[in-house]
């Protein structure tokens, strides 16, 4: 995430919540909890009076880590925007090695976030719906789930990885925007790191004052072009990570348009 955010003219302080042995798509993974390190870092940041305009969370291992994030937010003179990308699963399955505490933490941070960015699997887990069976999902059902999320107190959300019939969409809403959807070109290949890239691009664009829908339109355009390039280079499985450094100039140039 950091190279993209730096490219989009954002300075970053990094606080790891866990160390992960490898990409979750390998189906076997070791995850080391860093709650104590987070707590010590929070105390140091407070003493140094670090002030952030945006706080972004990814994987949170337990409810204690959510409390640490809330404590960091609370010491700020001006409340930062909280953007949360919960790391829970994909394609209807929970990632291996993740605990019930993590599931609870993801639901808690969803209520704190100003913008929540789950994929469809994570969105279903957060709002308490079953992942849809093939051909079960439609526009009306997805919109009803988004209305449910509003009633549960989720301020703004973007739901990725939505397939309806043969089309692919990102759905969302915000406090200022009604429910919207953005159609994007689906490239028939899975590569690692696309979720982090999506979130990083969104943060960079959204921070510049774009509304949520326009930010999503920019992100889907950039990300589709990157994945298409990977596909043409014969990157054909999800354990391969995108070499994002190759695309930083493209990201910068497209952010100016």
GROMACS .gro file of C-alpha atoms in nm:
model
  257
    1UNK     CA    1   0.000   0.000   0.000
    2UNK     CA    2   0.277   0.246   0.091
    3UNK     CA    3   0.429   0.285  -0.262
    4UNK     CA    4   0.086   0.366  -0.407
    5UNK     CA    5  -0.003   0.611  -0.131
    6UNK     CA    6   0.335   0.784  -0.166
    7UNK     CA    7   0.278   0.807  -0.542
    8UNK     CA    8  -0.056   0.972  -0.472
    9UNK     CA    9   0.121   1.229  -0.251
   10UNK     CA   10   0.029   1.081   0.086
   11UNK     CA   11   0.273   1.042   0.376
   12UNK     CA   12   0.230   0.718   0.569
   13UNK     CA   13   0.308   0.594   0.920
   14UNK     CA   14   0.278   0.216   0.936
   15UNK     CA   15   0.151   0.020   1.237
   16UNK     CA   16   0.142  -0.359   1.177
   17UNK     CA   17  -0.134  -0.552   1.353
   18UNK     CA   18   0.002  -0.896   1.263
   19UNK     CA   19   0.280  -1.070   1.074
   20UNK     CA   20   0.156  -1.313   0.809
   21UNK     CA   21   0.382  -1.588   0.673
   22UNK     CA   22   0.253  -1.576   0.315
   23UNK     CA   23  -0.038  -1.495   0.085
   24UNK     CA   24  -0.369  -1.641   0.211
   25UNK     CA   25  -0.423  -1.801  -0.130
   26UNK     CA   26  -0.164  -2.066  -0.047
   27UNK     CA   27  -0.438  -2.214   0.179
   28UNK     CA   28  -0.192  -2.259   0.467
   29UNK     CA   29  -0.069  -1.963   0.668
   30UNK     CA   30   0.081  -1.864   1.003
   31UNK     CA   31  -0.044  -1.538   1.156
   32UNK     CA   32   0.140  -1.378   1.449
   33UNK     CA   33  -0.061  -1.135   1.664
   34UNK     CA   34   0.107  -0.798   1.736
   35UNK     CA   35  -0.142  -0.652   1.985
   36UNK     CA   36   0.125  -0.571   2.246
   37UNK     CA   37   0.339  -0.393   1.987
   38UNK     CA   38   0.033  -0.191   1.877
   39UNK     CA   39  -0.035  -0.088   2.236
   40UNK     CA   40   0.325   0.028   2.289
   41UNK     CA   41   0.325   0.215   1.958
   42UNK     CA   42  -0.004   0.387   2.041
   43UNK     CA   43   0.149   0.518   2.366
   44UNK     CA   44   0.458   0.644   2.182
   45UNK     CA   45   0.252   0.814   1.909
   46UNK     CA   46   0.042   0.985   2.174
   47UNK     CA   47   0.354   1.113   2.355
   48UNK     CA   48   0.493   1.239   2.024
   49UNK     CA   49   0.153   1.393   1.938
   50UNK     CA   50   0.127   1.225   1.597
   51UNK     CA   51  -0.177   1.372   1.421
   52UNK     CA   52  -0.325   1.192   1.119
   53UNK     CA   53  -0.599   1.309   0.882
   54UNK     CA   54  -0.679   0.949   0.780
   55UNK     CA   55  -0.645   0.615   0.959
   56UNK     CA   56  -0.677   0.299   0.751
   57UNK     CA   57  -0.718  -0.048   0.900
   58UNK     CA   58  -0.675  -0.387   0.739
   59UNK     CA   59  -0.655  -0.711   0.933
   60UNK     CA   60  -0.748  -0.666   1.301
   61UNK     CA   61  -0.685  -0.975   1.509
   62UNK     CA   62  -0.915  -0.918   1.808
   63UNK     CA   63  -1.146  -0.666   1.980
   64UNK     CA   64  -0.849  -0.532   2.181
   65UNK     CA   65  -0.689  -0.410   1.860
   66UNK     CA   66  -1.012  -0.226   1.774
   67UNK     CA   67  -0.992  -0.052   2.112
   68UNK     CA   68  -0.633   0.050   2.036
   69UNK     CA   69  -0.742   0.203   1.705
   70UNK     CA   70  -1.023   0.388   1.888
   71UNK     CA   71  -0.772   0.514   2.148
   72UNK     CA   72  -0.548   0.646   1.869
   73UNK     CA   73  -0.847   0.825   1.715
   74UNK     CA   74  -0.956   0.970   2.048
   75UNK     CA   75  -0.629   1.147   2.131
   76UNK     CA   76  -0.645   1.346   1.806
   77UNK     CA   77  -0.728   1.716   1.819
   78UNK     CA   78  -0.938   1.669   1.502
   79UNK     CA   79  -1.103   1.333   1.436
   80UNK     CA   80  -0.935   1.156   1.143
   81UNK     CA   81  -1.130   0.981   0.868
   82UNK     CA   82  -1.135   0.605   0.936
   83UNK     CA   83  -1.122   0.374   0.634
   84UNK     CA   84  -1.143   0.002   0.704
   85UNK     CA   85  -1.065  -0.287   0.470
   86UNK     CA   86  -1.159  -0.597   0.673
   87UNK     CA   87  -0.953  -0.907   0.592
   88UNK     CA   88  -1.180  -1.207   0.649
   89UNK     CA   89  -1.228  -1.417   0.335
   90UNK     CA   90  -1.329  -1.436  -0.030
   91UNK     CA   91  -1.548  -1.639  -0.266
   92UNK     CA   92  -1.775  -1.740   0.022
   93UNK     CA   93  -1.492  -1.882   0.235
   94UNK     CA   94  -1.309  -1.755   0.545
   95UNK     CA   95  -0.931  -1.736   0.506
   96UNK     CA   96  -0.738  -2.014   0.686
   97UNK     CA   97  -0.584  -1.931   1.022
   98UNK     CA   98  -0.831  -1.658   1.119
   99UNK     CA   99  -1.011  -1.672   1.453
  100UNK     CA  100  -1.355  -1.589   1.589
  101UNK     CA  101  -1.192  -1.294   1.768
  102UNK     CA  102  -1.093  -1.154   1.429
  103UNK     CA  103  -1.450  -1.188   1.301
  104UNK     CA  104  -1.575  -0.999   1.604
  105UNK     CA  105  -1.312  -0.729   1.558
  106UNK     CA  106  -1.413  -0.681   1.194
  107UNK     CA  107  -1.776  -0.627   1.294
  108UNK     CA  108  -1.673  -0.376   1.563
  109UNK     CA  109  -1.449  -0.168   1.335
  110UNK     CA  110  -1.726  -0.161   1.071
  111UNK     CA  111  -1.931   0.059   1.305
  112UNK     CA  112  -1.636   0.292   1.367
  113UNK     CA  113  -1.533   0.331   1.002
  114UNK     CA  114  -1.629   0.633   0.794
  115UNK     CA  115  -1.575   0.414   0.486
  116UNK     CA  116  -1.589   0.033   0.495
  117UNK     CA  117  -1.439  -0.164   0.202
  118UNK     CA  118  -1.532  -0.534   0.224
  119UNK     CA  119  -1.559  -0.777  -0.062
  120UNK     CA  120  -1.893  -0.955  -0.096
  121UNK     CA  121  -1.789  -1.242   0.134
  122UNK     CA  122  -1.678  -1.004   0.409
  123UNK     CA  123  -1.986  -0.786   0.365
  124UNK     CA  124  -2.213  -1.089   0.417
  125UNK     CA  125  -2.021  -1.187   0.732
  126UNK     CA  126  -2.045  -0.834   0.875
  127UNK     CA  127  -2.419  -0.783   0.817
  128UNK     CA  128  -2.516  -1.142   0.902
  129UNK     CA  129  -2.629  -1.273   0.564
  130UNK     CA  130  -2.545  -1.603   0.395
  131UNK     CA  131  -2.314  -1.581   0.097
  132UNK     CA  132  -2.538  -1.609  -0.212
  133UNK     CA  133  -2.560  -1.928  -0.413
  134UNK     CA  134  -2.480  -1.918  -0.787
  135UNK     CA  135  -2.740  -1.710  -0.976
  136UNK     CA  136  -2.911  -1.610  -0.649
  137UNK     CA  137  -2.768  -1.259  -0.632
  138UNK     CA  138  -2.943  -0.974  -0.809
  139UNK     CA  139  -2.951  -0.596  -0.792
  140UNK     CA  140  -3.258  -0.580  -0.567
  141UNK     CA  141  -3.112  -0.825  -0.315
  142UNK     CA  142  -2.779  -0.643  -0.297
  143UNK     CA  143  -2.953  -0.308  -0.250
  144UNK     CA  144  -3.164  -0.455   0.032
  145UNK     CA  145  -2.845  -0.573   0.205
  146UNK     CA  146  -2.696  -0.224   0.170
  147UNK     CA  147  -3.010  -0.079   0.330
  148UNK     CA  148  -2.965  -0.331   0.612
  149UNK     CA  149  -2.605  -0.214   0.656
  150UNK     CA  150  -2.728   0.146   0.689
  151UNK     CA  151  -2.974   0.042   0.960
  152UNK     CA  152  -2.696  -0.141   1.145
  153UNK     CA  153  -2.500   0.184   1.164
  154UNK     CA  154  -2.246   0.141   0.882
  155UNK     CA  155  -2.190   0.497   0.763
  156UNK     CA  156  -2.049   0.437   0.413
  157UNK     CA  157  -1.944   0.122   0.236
  158UNK     CA  158  -1.800  -0.006  -0.089
  159UNK     CA  159  -1.865  -0.373  -0.168
  160UNK     CA  160  -1.626  -0.530  -0.418
  161UNK     CA  161  -1.630  -0.863  -0.605
  162UNK     CA  162  -2.002  -0.849  -0.692
  163UNK     CA  163  -2.104  -1.068  -0.986
  164UNK     CA  164  -2.462  -1.045  -1.114
  165UNK     CA  165  -2.538  -1.267  -1.413
  166UNK     CA  166  -2.227  -1.222  -1.627
  167UNK     CA  167  -2.148  -0.868  -1.517
  168UNK     CA  168  -1.915  -0.743  -1.242
  169UNK     CA  169  -1.978  -0.444  -1.017
  170UNK     CA  170  -1.866  -0.249  -0.716
  171UNK     CA  171  -2.165  -0.132  -0.507
  172UNK     CA  172  -2.162   0.142  -0.247
  173UNK     CA  173  -2.323   0.431  -0.067
  174UNK     CA  174  -2.214   0.716   0.158
  175UNK     CA  175  -2.376   0.968   0.388
  176UNK     CA  176  -2.389   1.210   0.094
  177UNK     CA  177  -2.461   0.959  -0.185
  178UNK     CA  178  -2.746   0.717  -0.248
  179UNK     CA  179  -2.672   0.354  -0.334
  180UNK     CA  180  -2.470   0.334  -0.655
  181UNK     CA  181  -2.295   0.070  -0.856
  182UNK     CA  182  -1.997   0.088  -1.089
  183UNK     CA  183  -1.955  -0.173  -1.362
  184UNK     CA  184  -1.601  -0.279  -1.444
  185UNK     CA  185  -1.418  -0.500  -1.691
  186UNK     CA  186  -1.351  -0.840  -1.539
  187UNK     CA  187  -1.018  -0.992  -1.637
  188UNK     CA  188  -1.030  -1.375  -1.606
  189UNK     CA  189  -0.728  -1.412  -1.379
  190UNK     CA  190  -0.669  -1.398  -1.005
  191UNK     CA  191  -0.354  -1.233  -0.874
  192UNK     CA  192  -0.255  -1.153  -0.517
  193UNK     CA  193  -0.261  -0.804  -0.374
  194UNK     CA  194  -0.556  -0.660  -0.565
  195UNK     CA  195  -0.748  -0.581  -0.246
  196UNK     CA  196  -0.461  -0.374  -0.105
  197UNK     CA  197  -0.420  -0.196  -0.438
  198UNK     CA  198  -0.792  -0.117  -0.452
  199UNK     CA  199  -0.791   0.029  -0.101
  200UNK     CA  200  -0.472   0.230  -0.158
  201UNK     CA  201  -0.601   0.382  -0.481
  202UNK     CA  202  -0.932   0.467  -0.319
  203UNK     CA  203  -0.768   0.639  -0.022
  204UNK     CA  204  -0.543   0.846  -0.248
  205UNK     CA  205  -0.831   0.962  -0.469
  206UNK     CA  206  -1.088   1.008  -0.192
  207UNK     CA  207  -0.849   1.221   0.013
  208UNK     CA  208  -0.826   1.465  -0.277
  209UNK     CA  209  -1.193   1.552  -0.235
  210UNK     CA  210  -1.361   1.323  -0.486
  211UNK     CA  211  -1.693   1.171  -0.384
  212UNK     CA  212  -1.708   0.797  -0.322
  213UNK     CA  213  -1.861   0.698  -0.656
  214UNK     CA  214  -1.611   0.902  -0.859
  215UNK     CA  215  -1.328   0.754  -0.652
  216UNK     CA  216  -1.453   0.402  -0.724
  217UNK     CA  217  -1.478   0.477  -1.096
  218UNK     CA  218  -1.113   0.589  -1.095
  219UNK     CA  219  -1.000   0.285  -0.894
  220UNK     CA  220  -1.177   0.027  -1.114
  221UNK     CA  221  -1.034   0.185  -1.427
  222UNK     CA  222  -0.676   0.182  -1.296
  223UNK     CA  223  -0.697  -0.163  -1.138
  224UNK     CA  224  -0.854  -0.323  -1.446
  225UNK     CA  225  -0.575  -0.185  -1.663
  226UNK     CA  226  -0.310  -0.324  -1.424
  227UNK     CA  227  -0.470  -0.670  -1.405
  228UNK     CA  228  -0.508  -0.675  -1.784
  229UNK     CA  229  -0.135  -0.610  -1.817
  230UNK     CA  230  -0.060  -0.893  -1.572
  231UNK     CA  231  -0.291  -1.125  -1.769
  232UNK     CA  232  -0.110  -1.043  -2.090
  233UNK     CA  233   0.215  -1.130  -1.913
  234UNK     CA  234   0.078  -1.479  -1.830
  235UNK     CA  235   0.034  -1.423  -1.455
  236UNK     CA  236  -0.233  -1.686  -1.410
  237UNK     CA  237  -0.273  -1.778  -1.046
  238UNK     CA  238  -0.365  -1.603  -0.724
  239UNK     CA  239  -0.045  -1.680  -0.533
  240UNK     CA  240   0.145  -1.442  -0.759
  241UNK     CA  241   0.160  -1.085  -0.632
  242UNK     CA  242   0.132  -0.786  -0.865
  243UNK     CA  243   0.468  -0.612  -0.899
  244UNK     CA  244   0.315  -0.274  -0.828
  245UNK     CA  245   0.638  -0.077  -0.880
  246UNK     CA  246   0.597  -0.134  -1.257
  247UNK     CA  247   0.270   0.061  -1.251
  248UNK     CA  248   0.344   0.360  -1.027
  249UNK     CA  249   0.388   0.600  -1.320
  250UNK     CA  250   0.058   0.482  -1.468
  251UNK     CA  251  -0.115   0.533  -1.131
  252UNK     CA  252   0.029   0.883  -1.098
  253UNK     CA  253  -0.066   0.986  -1.452
  254UNK     CA  254  -0.421   0.849  -1.427
  255UNK     CA  255  -0.472   1.028  -1.094
  256UNK     CA  256  -0.423   1.359  -1.272
  257UNK     CA  257  -0.698   1.301  -1.529
   0.00000   0.00000   0.00000
